[in-house]
């Protein structure tokens, strides 16, 4: 184990925006907010509290991104306002399936888990 380069990292909007292709800054902020609201990220440090290979983060984001009242308040299809969008608004059509998700790979990296 490389203890210098394989260390846990905070999940911030900037971290996701830089690591997940085609994920814009507003969606990155909404994802961080949802993960925090549902207990997956520490509110102060942004560190993952649950192993993303074993947690229900996919369900959380599918649910939160599908309804602005369930974790991502005020995020619309344009990333602002109070109307609700659909699942693709926050996730920007990101695949969530195992082995196909750049978002999953980013969360694995933040947890310091490499396949």
mmCIF file of N, CA and C in Angstrom:
data_model
loop_
_atom_site.group_PDB
_atom_site.id
_atom_site.type_symbol
_atom_site.label_atom_id
_atom_site.label_comp_id
_atom_site.label_asym_id
_atom_site.label_seq_id
_atom_site.Cartn_x
_atom_site.Cartn_y
_atom_site.Cartn_z
ATOM 1 N N UNK A 1 0.847 -1.183 0.000
ATOM 2 C CA UNK A 1 0.000 0.000 0.000
ATOM 3 C C UNK A 1 0.890 1.244 0.000
ATOM 4 N N UNK A 2 0.611 2.144 -0.905
ATOM 5 C CA UNK A 2 1.336 3.402 -0.985
ATOM 6 C C UNK A 2 0.654 4.411 -0.072
ATOM 7 N N UNK A 3 1.199 4.615 1.113
ATOM 8 C CA UNK A 3 0.563 5.465 2.108
ATOM 9 C C UNK A 3 0.726 6.954 1.825
ATOM 10 N N UNK A 4 1.507 7.317 0.829
ATOM 11 C CA UNK A 4 1.673 8.732 0.505
ATOM 12 C C UNK A 4 0.687 9.193 -0.563
ATOM 13 N N UNK A 5 0.382 8.344 -1.527
ATOM 14 C CA UNK A 5 -0.518 8.751 -2.601
ATOM 15 C C UNK A 5 -1.903 8.139 -2.478
ATOM 16 N N UNK A 6 -2.050 7.108 -1.678
ATOM 17 C CA UNK A 6 -3.337 6.440 -1.514
ATOM 18 C C UNK A 6 -3.917 6.786 -0.147
ATOM 19 N N UNK A 7 -4.283 8.055 0.002
ATOM 20 C CA UNK A 7 -4.861 8.535 1.253
ATOM 21 C C UNK A 7 -6.278 9.033 0.972
ATOM 22 N N UNK A 8 -7.144 8.982 1.963
ATOM 23 C CA UNK A 8 -8.502 9.497 1.760
ATOM 24 C C UNK A 8 -8.472 10.991 1.426
ATOM 25 N N UNK A 9 -9.425 11.396 0.596
ATOM 26 C CA UNK A 9 -9.540 12.792 0.187
ATOM 27 C C UNK A 9 -10.950 13.289 0.449
ATOM 28 N N UNK A 10 -11.105 14.585 0.753
ATOM 29 C CA UNK A 10 -12.458 15.113 0.925
ATOM 30 C C UNK A 10 -13.190 15.167 -0.417
ATOM 31 N N UNK A 11 -14.474 14.893 -0.364
ATOM 32 C CA UNK A 11 -15.317 14.993 -1.559
ATOM 33 C C UNK A 11 -15.913 16.395 -1.561
ATOM 34 N N UNK A 12 -15.399 17.215 -2.433
ATOM 35 C CA UNK A 12 -15.886 18.582 -2.600
ATOM 36 C C UNK A 12 -16.433 18.722 -4.009
ATOM 37 N N UNK A 13 -17.126 19.825 -4.238
ATOM 38 C CA UNK A 13 -17.629 20.089 -5.590
ATOM 39 C C UNK A 13 -16.469 20.175 -6.574
ATOM 40 N N UNK A 14 -15.384 20.809 -6.169
ATOM 41 C CA UNK A 14 -14.215 20.930 -7.053
ATOM 42 C C UNK A 14 -13.603 19.558 -7.344
ATOM 43 N N UNK A 15 -13.529 18.706 -6.325
ATOM 44 C CA UNK A 15 -12.990 17.361 -6.515
ATOM 45 C C UNK A 15 -13.806 16.612 -7.567
ATOM 46 N N UNK A 16 -15.138 16.622 -7.432
ATOM 47 C CA UNK A 16 -15.983 15.907 -8.385
ATOM 48 C C UNK A 16 -15.912 16.536 -9.772
ATOM 49 N N UNK A 17 -15.956 17.848 -9.817
ATOM 50 C CA UNK A 17 -15.918 18.550 -11.105
ATOM 51 C C UNK A 17 -14.628 18.236 -11.863
ATOM 52 N N UNK A 18 -13.519 18.116 -11.150
ATOM 53 C CA UNK A 18 -12.227 17.834 -11.781
ATOM 54 C C UNK A 18 -12.038 16.359 -12.136
ATOM 55 N N UNK A 19 -12.737 15.463 -11.461
ATOM 56 C CA UNK A 19 -12.518 14.025 -11.660
ATOM 57 C C UNK A 19 -13.574 13.321 -12.499
ATOM 58 N N UNK A 20 -14.750 13.902 -12.615
ATOM 59 C CA UNK A 20 -15.841 13.243 -13.330
ATOM 60 C C UNK A 20 -16.076 13.973 -14.655
ATOM 61 N N UNK A 21 -15.783 13.323 -15.766
ATOM 62 C CA UNK A 21 -15.952 13.967 -17.072
ATOM 63 C C UNK A 21 -17.387 14.452 -17.292
ATOM 64 N N UNK A 22 -17.503 15.644 -17.826
ATOM 65 C CA UNK A 22 -18.787 16.242 -18.212
ATOM 66 C C UNK A 22 -19.708 16.569 -17.040
ATOM 67 N N UNK A 23 -19.203 16.569 -15.826
ATOM 68 C CA UNK A 23 -20.014 16.950 -14.672
ATOM 69 C C UNK A 23 -19.716 18.416 -14.366
ATOM 70 N N UNK A 24 -20.731 19.267 -14.464
ATOM 71 C CA UNK A 24 -20.476 20.691 -14.257
ATOM 72 C C UNK A 24 -20.409 21.049 -12.776
ATOM 73 N N UNK A 25 -20.009 22.264 -12.495
ATOM 74 C CA UNK A 25 -19.793 22.703 -11.115
ATOM 75 C C UNK A 25 -21.085 22.715 -10.303
ATOM 76 N N UNK A 26 -22.195 23.158 -10.898
ATOM 77 C CA UNK A 26 -23.458 23.201 -10.163
ATOM 78 C C UNK A 26 -23.947 21.803 -9.805
ATOM 79 N N UNK A 27 -23.819 20.877 -10.713
ATOM 80 C CA UNK A 27 -24.212 19.498 -10.419
ATOM 81 C C UNK A 27 -23.297 18.891 -9.361
ATOM 82 N N UNK A 28 -22.015 19.220 -9.433
ATOM 83 C CA UNK A 28 -21.071 18.726 -8.420
ATOM 84 C C UNK A 28 -21.465 19.224 -7.037
ATOM 85 N N UNK A 29 -21.847 20.488 -6.942
ATOM 86 C CA UNK A 29 -22.285 21.047 -5.659
ATOM 87 C C UNK A 29 -23.542 20.349 -5.163
ATOM 88 N N UNK A 30 -24.477 20.087 -6.068
ATOM 89 C CA UNK A 30 -25.727 19.422 -5.687
ATOM 90 C C UNK A 30 -25.470 18.000 -5.202
ATOM 91 N N UNK A 31 -24.567 17.295 -5.846
ATOM 92 C CA UNK A 31 -24.232 15.926 -5.444
ATOM 93 C C UNK A 31 -23.589 15.933 -4.055
ATOM 94 N N UNK A 32 -22.670 16.852 -3.819
ATOM 95 C CA UNK A 32 -22.036 16.955 -2.497
ATOM 96 C C UNK A 32 -23.088 17.264 -1.441
ATOM 97 N N UNK A 33 -24.012 18.169 -1.745
ATOM 98 C CA UNK A 33 -25.067 18.513 -0.799
ATOM 99 C C UNK A 33 -25.925 17.291 -0.474
ATOM 100 N N UNK A 34 -26.319 16.535 -1.504
ATOM 101 C CA UNK A 34 -27.144 15.349 -1.273
ATOM 102 C C UNK A 34 -26.405 14.303 -0.450
ATOM 103 N N UNK A 35 -25.146 14.053 -0.782
ATOM 104 C CA UNK A 35 -24.372 13.063 -0.033
ATOM 105 C C UNK A 35 -24.190 13.492 1.420
ATOM 106 N N UNK A 36 -24.057 14.782 1.647
ATOM 107 C CA UNK A 36 -23.947 15.301 3.008
ATOM 108 C C UNK A 36 -25.280 15.168 3.737
ATOM 109 N N UNK A 37 -26.352 15.584 3.093
ATOM 110 C CA UNK A 37 -27.684 15.529 3.710
ATOM 111 C C UNK A 37 -28.090 14.116 4.096
ATOM 112 N N UNK A 38 -27.643 13.132 3.330
ATOM 113 C CA UNK A 38 -28.029 11.748 3.593
ATOM 114 C C UNK A 38 -26.969 10.979 4.377
ATOM 115 N N UNK A 39 -26.009 11.687 4.980
ATOM 116 C CA UNK A 39 -25.071 11.063 5.898
ATOM 117 C C UNK A 39 -23.917 10.305 5.280
ATOM 118 N N UNK A 40 -23.605 10.590 4.035
ATOM 119 C CA UNK A 40 -22.475 9.927 3.387
ATOM 120 C C UNK A 40 -21.183 10.727 3.495
ATOM 121 N N UNK A 41 -21.314 12.036 3.723
ATOM 122 C CA UNK A 41 -20.136 12.905 3.866
ATOM 123 C C UNK A 41 -20.194 13.634 5.196
ATOM 124 N N UNK A 42 -19.039 13.792 5.818
ATOM 125 C CA UNK A 42 -18.936 14.593 7.026
ATOM 126 C C UNK A 42 -19.196 16.051 6.665
ATOM 127 N N UNK A 43 -20.073 16.723 7.410
ATOM 128 C CA UNK A 43 -20.439 18.104 7.103
ATOM 129 C C UNK A 43 -19.271 19.076 7.176
ATOM 130 N N UNK A 44 -18.344 18.838 8.060
ATOM 131 C CA UNK A 44 -17.222 19.778 8.247
ATOM 132 C C UNK A 44 -16.033 19.473 7.356
ATOM 133 N N UNK A 45 -15.718 18.194 7.194
ATOM 134 C CA UNK A 45 -14.490 17.846 6.469
ATOM 135 C C UNK A 45 -14.724 17.414 5.026
ATOM 136 N N UNK A 46 -15.935 16.992 4.709
ATOM 137 C CA UNK A 46 -16.214 16.484 3.371
ATOM 138 C C UNK A 46 -15.708 15.063 3.146
ATOM 139 N N UNK A 47 -15.222 14.438 4.195
ATOM 140 C CA UNK A 47 -14.719 13.067 4.056
ATOM 141 C C UNK A 47 -15.880 12.088 4.020
ATOM 142 N N UNK A 48 -15.719 11.034 3.218
ATOM 143 C CA UNK A 48 -16.724 9.986 3.158
ATOM 144 C C UNK A 48 -16.831 9.292 4.515
ATOM 145 N N UNK A 49 -18.049 9.053 4.944
ATOM 146 C CA UNK A 49 -18.297 8.360 6.203
ATOM 147 C C UNK A 49 -18.610 6.887 5.985
ATOM 148 N N UNK A 50 -18.876 6.532 4.734
ATOM 149 C CA UNK A 50 -19.229 5.156 4.403
ATOM 150 C C UNK A 50 -18.432 4.717 3.178
ATOM 151 N N UNK A 51 -18.043 3.472 3.167
ATOM 152 C CA UNK A 51 -17.344 2.892 2.024
ATOM 153 C C UNK A 51 -18.290 2.916 0.824
ATOM 154 N N UNK A 52 -17.931 3.629 -0.251
ATOM 155 C CA UNK A 52 -18.843 3.728 -1.387
ATOM 156 C C UNK A 52 -19.067 2.404 -2.124
ATOM 157 N N UNK A 53 -18.220 1.416 -1.887
ATOM 158 C CA UNK A 53 -18.452 0.110 -2.511
ATOM 159 C C UNK A 53 -19.539 -0.672 -1.776
ATOM 160 N N UNK A 54 -19.900 -0.209 -0.575
ATOM 161 C CA UNK A 54 -20.889 -0.921 0.236
ATOM 162 C C UNK A 54 -22.083 -0.063 0.625
ATOM 163 N N UNK A 55 -22.053 1.217 0.314
ATOM 164 C CA UNK A 55 -23.136 2.109 0.735
ATOM 165 C C UNK A 55 -24.205 2.234 -0.350
ATOM 166 N N UNK A 56 -25.263 2.948 -0.022
ATOM 167 C CA UNK A 56 -26.377 3.135 -0.957
ATOM 168 C C UNK A 56 -26.330 4.504 -1.653
ATOM 169 N N UNK A 57 -25.131 5.022 -1.902
ATOM 170 C CA UNK A 57 -25.011 6.356 -2.488
ATOM 171 C C UNK A 57 -25.707 6.448 -3.844
ATOM 172 N N UNK A 58 -25.727 5.364 -4.603
ATOM 173 C CA UNK A 58 -26.401 5.383 -5.919
ATOM 174 C C UNK A 58 -27.898 5.627 -5.735
ATOM 175 N N UNK A 59 -28.494 4.940 -4.769
ATOM 176 C CA UNK A 59 -29.915 5.142 -4.481
ATOM 177 C C UNK A 59 -30.167 6.568 -3.990
ATOM 178 N N UNK A 60 -29.288 7.045 -3.133
ATOM 179 C CA UNK A 60 -29.422 8.412 -2.603
ATOM 180 C C UNK A 60 -29.420 9.424 -3.740
ATOM 181 N N UNK A 61 -28.460 9.320 -4.641
ATOM 182 C CA UNK A 61 -28.375 10.300 -5.725
ATOM 183 C C UNK A 61 -29.505 10.124 -6.734
ATOM 184 N N UNK A 62 -29.888 8.902 -7.010
ATOM 185 C CA UNK A 62 -31.016 8.686 -7.915
ATOM 186 C C UNK A 62 -32.276 9.327 -7.343
ATOM 187 N N UNK A 63 -32.477 9.167 -6.060
ATOM 188 C CA UNK A 63 -33.644 9.736 -5.383
ATOM 189 C C UNK A 63 -33.519 11.264 -5.281
ATOM 190 N N UNK A 64 -32.395 11.740 -4.821
ATOM 191 C CA UNK A 64 -32.210 13.178 -4.599
ATOM 192 C C UNK A 64 -32.220 13.961 -5.901
ATOM 193 N N UNK A 65 -31.636 13.412 -6.916
ATOM 194 C CA UNK A 65 -31.581 14.132 -8.189
ATOM 195 C C UNK A 65 -32.903 14.073 -8.929
ATOM 196 N N UNK A 66 -33.780 13.195 -8.508
ATOM 197 C CA UNK A 66 -35.070 13.094 -9.163
ATOM 198 C C UNK A 66 -36.114 14.013 -8.574
ATOM 199 N N UNK A 67 -35.830 14.571 -7.380
ATOM 200 C CA UNK A 67 -36.818 15.413 -6.721
ATOM 201 C C UNK A 67 -36.102 16.415 -5.846
ATOM 202 N N UNK A 68 -36.154 17.685 -6.203
ATOM 203 C CA UNK A 68 -35.455 18.731 -5.480
ATOM 204 C C UNK A 68 -35.812 18.814 -4.017
ATOM 205 N N UNK A 69 -36.969 18.249 -3.606
ATOM 206 C CA UNK A 69 -37.371 18.301 -2.208
ATOM 207 C C UNK A 69 -36.703 17.222 -1.376
ATOM 208 N N UNK A 70 -35.981 16.307 -2.013
ATOM 209 C CA UNK A 70 -35.401 15.174 -1.286
ATOM 210 C C UNK A 70 -33.881 15.233 -1.240
ATOM 211 N N UNK A 71 -33.330 16.361 -0.905
ATOM 212 C CA UNK A 71 -31.890 16.419 -0.692
ATOM 213 C C UNK A 71 -31.191 17.484 -1.495
ATOM 214 N N UNK A 72 -31.759 17.889 -2.624
ATOM 215 C CA UNK A 72 -31.103 18.904 -3.429
ATOM 216 C C UNK A 72 -32.122 20.015 -3.655
ATOM 217 N N UNK A 73 -32.397 20.730 -2.604
ATOM 218 C CA UNK A 73 -33.422 21.751 -2.649
ATOM 219 C C UNK A 73 -33.041 22.886 -3.581
ATOM 220 N N UNK A 74 -33.960 23.239 -4.445
ATOM 221 C CA UNK A 74 -33.769 24.392 -5.297
ATOM 222 C C UNK A 74 -32.918 24.164 -6.525
ATOM 223 N N UNK A 75 -32.577 22.933 -6.843
ATOM 224 C CA UNK A 75 -31.789 22.690 -8.047
ATOM 225 C C UNK A 75 -32.735 22.285 -9.166
ATOM 226 N N UNK A 76 -32.733 23.046 -10.214
ATOM 227 C CA UNK A 76 -33.581 22.741 -11.358
ATOM 228 C C UNK A 76 -32.735 22.200 -12.489
ATOM 229 N N UNK A 77 -33.363 21.994 -13.629
ATOM 230 C CA UNK A 77 -32.610 21.488 -14.767
ATOM 231 C C UNK A 77 -31.554 22.474 -15.237
ATOM 232 N N UNK A 78 -31.680 23.709 -14.811
ATOM 233 C CA UNK A 78 -30.680 24.711 -15.155
ATOM 234 C C UNK A 78 -29.704 24.961 -14.006
ATOM 235 N N UNK A 79 -29.840 24.174 -12.933
ATOM 236 C CA UNK A 79 -28.927 24.286 -11.802
ATOM 237 C C UNK A 79 -29.284 25.388 -10.838
ATOM 238 N N UNK A 80 -30.496 25.978 -10.978
ATOM 239 C CA UNK A 80 -30.892 27.045 -10.065
ATOM 240 C C UNK A 80 -32.414 27.092 -10.041
ATOM 241 N N UNK A 81 -32.959 27.872 -9.132
ATOM 242 C CA UNK A 81 -34.407 28.006 -9.057
ATOM 243 C C UNK A 81 -35.011 26.995 -8.115
ATOM 244 N N UNK A 82 -36.326 27.032 -7.987
ATOM 245 C CA UNK A 82 -36.998 26.164 -7.033
ATOM 246 C C UNK A 82 -37.804 25.057 -7.683
ATOM 247 N N UNK A 83 -37.826 24.988 -9.002
ATOM 248 C CA UNK A 83 -38.561 23.901 -9.635
ATOM 249 C C UNK A 83 -37.726 22.629 -9.585
ATOM 250 N N UNK A 84 -38.398 21.504 -9.736
ATOM 251 C CA UNK A 84 -37.682 20.238 -9.685
ATOM 252 C C UNK A 84 -37.390 19.765 -11.087
ATOM 253 N N UNK A 85 -36.311 19.075 -11.227
ATOM 254 C CA UNK A 85 -35.926 18.525 -12.517
ATOM 255 C C UNK A 85 -36.070 17.030 -12.493
ATOM 256 N N UNK A 86 -35.379 16.341 -13.396
ATOM 257 C CA UNK A 86 -35.409 14.888 -13.367
ATOM 258 C C UNK A 86 -34.027 14.368 -13.016
ATOM 259 N N UNK A 87 -33.903 13.048 -12.947
ATOM 260 C CA UNK A 87 -32.662 12.419 -12.498
ATOM 261 C C UNK A 87 -31.444 12.914 -13.264
ATOM 262 N N UNK A 88 -31.601 13.154 -14.546
ATOM 263 C CA UNK A 88 -30.450 13.545 -15.351
ATOM 264 C C UNK A 88 -30.011 14.973 -15.079
ATOM 265 N N UNK A 89 -30.849 15.790 -14.444
ATOM 266 C CA UNK A 89 -30.482 17.176 -14.194
ATOM 267 C C UNK A 89 -29.254 17.284 -13.303
ATOM 268 N N UNK A 90 -29.278 16.637 -12.167
ATOM 269 C CA UNK A 90 -28.159 16.709 -11.236
ATOM 270 C C UNK A 90 -27.019 15.794 -11.679
ATOM 271 N N UNK A 91 -27.362 14.616 -12.122
ATOM 272 C CA UNK A 91 -26.336 13.650 -12.507
ATOM 273 C C UNK A 91 -25.835 13.855 -13.926
ATOM 274 N N UNK A 92 -26.520 14.694 -14.685
ATOM 275 C CA UNK A 92 -26.122 14.968 -16.062
ATOM 276 C C UNK A 92 -25.925 13.680 -16.857
ATOM 277 N N UNK A 93 -26.860 12.754 -16.695
ATOM 278 C CA UNK A 93 -26.834 11.469 -17.397
ATOM 279 C C UNK A 93 -25.596 10.635 -17.098
ATOM 280 N N UNK A 94 -24.985 10.858 -15.953
ATOM 281 C CA UNK A 94 -23.840 10.047 -15.552
ATOM 282 C C UNK A 94 -24.288 8.617 -15.314
ATOM 283 N N UNK A 95 -23.564 7.633 -15.830
ATOM 284 C CA UNK A 95 -23.915 6.236 -15.518
ATOM 285 C C UNK A 95 -23.599 5.943 -14.056
ATOM 286 N N UNK A 96 -24.443 5.163 -13.417
ATOM 287 C CA UNK A 96 -24.224 4.816 -12.011
ATOM 288 C C UNK A 96 -23.879 3.346 -11.816
ATOM 289 N N UNK A 97 -23.959 2.571 -12.868
ATOM 290 C CA UNK A 97 -23.716 1.138 -12.756
ATOM 291 C C UNK A 97 -22.289 0.804 -12.360
ATOM 292 N N UNK A 98 -22.124 -0.281 -11.593
ATOM 293 C CA UNK A 98 -20.787 -0.718 -11.201
ATOM 294 C C UNK A 98 -19.900 -0.954 -12.425
ATOM 295 N N UNK A 99 -18.678 -0.477 -12.353
ATOM 296 C CA UNK A 99 -17.717 -0.661 -13.430
ATOM 297 C C UNK A 99 -17.861 0.315 -14.581
ATOM 298 N N UNK A 100 -18.913 1.130 -14.566
ATOM 299 C CA UNK A 100 -19.156 2.062 -15.667
ATOM 300 C C UNK A 100 -19.249 3.505 -15.213
ATOM 301 N N UNK A 101 -19.144 3.752 -13.943
ATOM 302 C CA UNK A 101 -19.420 5.068 -13.388
ATOM 303 C C UNK A 101 -18.159 5.846 -13.021
ATOM 304 N N UNK A 102 -17.881 6.942 -13.748
ATOM 305 C CA UNK A 102 -16.772 7.808 -13.347
ATOM 306 C C UNK A 102 -16.994 8.412 -11.958
ATOM 307 N N UNK A 103 -18.261 8.636 -11.604
ATOM 308 C CA UNK A 103 -18.564 9.154 -10.271
ATOM 309 C C UNK A 103 -18.178 8.130 -9.204
ATOM 310 N N UNK A 104 -18.466 6.858 -9.452
ATOM 311 C CA UNK A 104 -18.074 5.799 -8.516
ATOM 312 C C UNK A 104 -16.560 5.747 -8.374
ATOM 313 N N UNK A 105 -15.860 5.872 -9.479
ATOM 314 C CA UNK A 105 -14.390 5.841 -9.424
ATOM 315 C C UNK A 105 -13.850 7.017 -8.605
ATOM 316 N N UNK A 106 -14.483 8.181 -8.740
ATOM 317 C CA UNK A 106 -14.061 9.343 -7.955
ATOM 318 C C UNK A 106 -14.302 9.102 -6.466
ATOM 319 N N UNK A 107 -15.453 8.520 -6.126
ATOM 320 C CA UNK A 107 -15.736 8.233 -4.719
ATOM 321 C C UNK A 107 -14.805 7.160 -4.172
ATOM 322 N N UNK A 108 -14.475 6.165 -4.996
ATOM 323 C CA UNK A 108 -13.512 5.138 -4.566
ATOM 324 C C UNK A 108 -12.168 5.781 -4.280
ATOM 325 N N UNK A 109 -11.750 6.710 -5.132
ATOM 326 C CA UNK A 109 -10.481 7.390 -4.911
ATOM 327 C C UNK A 109 -10.511 8.205 -3.621
ATOM 328 N N UNK A 110 -11.622 8.883 -3.387
ATOM 329 C CA UNK A 110 -11.752 9.675 -2.157
ATOM 330 C C UNK A 110 -11.696 8.789 -0.914
ATOM 331 N N UNK A 111 -12.233 7.578 -1.025
ATOM 332 C CA UNK A 111 -12.199 6.629 0.090
ATOM 333 C C UNK A 111 -10.819 5.998 0.216
ATOM 334 N N UNK A 112 -9.978 6.186 -0.789
ATOM 335 C CA UNK A 112 -8.635 5.601 -0.868
ATOM 336 C C UNK A 112 -8.694 4.118 -1.199
ATOM 337 N N UNK A 113 -9.682 3.762 -2.015
ATOM 338 C CA UNK A 113 -9.836 2.386 -2.479
ATOM 339 C C UNK A 113 -9.551 2.349 -3.981
ATOM 340 N N UNK A 114 -8.666 1.485 -4.376
ATOM 341 C CA UNK A 114 -8.356 1.335 -5.795
ATOM 342 C C UNK A 114 -8.546 -0.109 -6.187
ATOM 343 N N UNK A 115 -9.189 -0.308 -7.328
ATOM 344 C CA UNK A 115 -9.468 -1.663 -7.790
ATOM 345 C C UNK A 115 -8.243 -2.304 -8.373
#
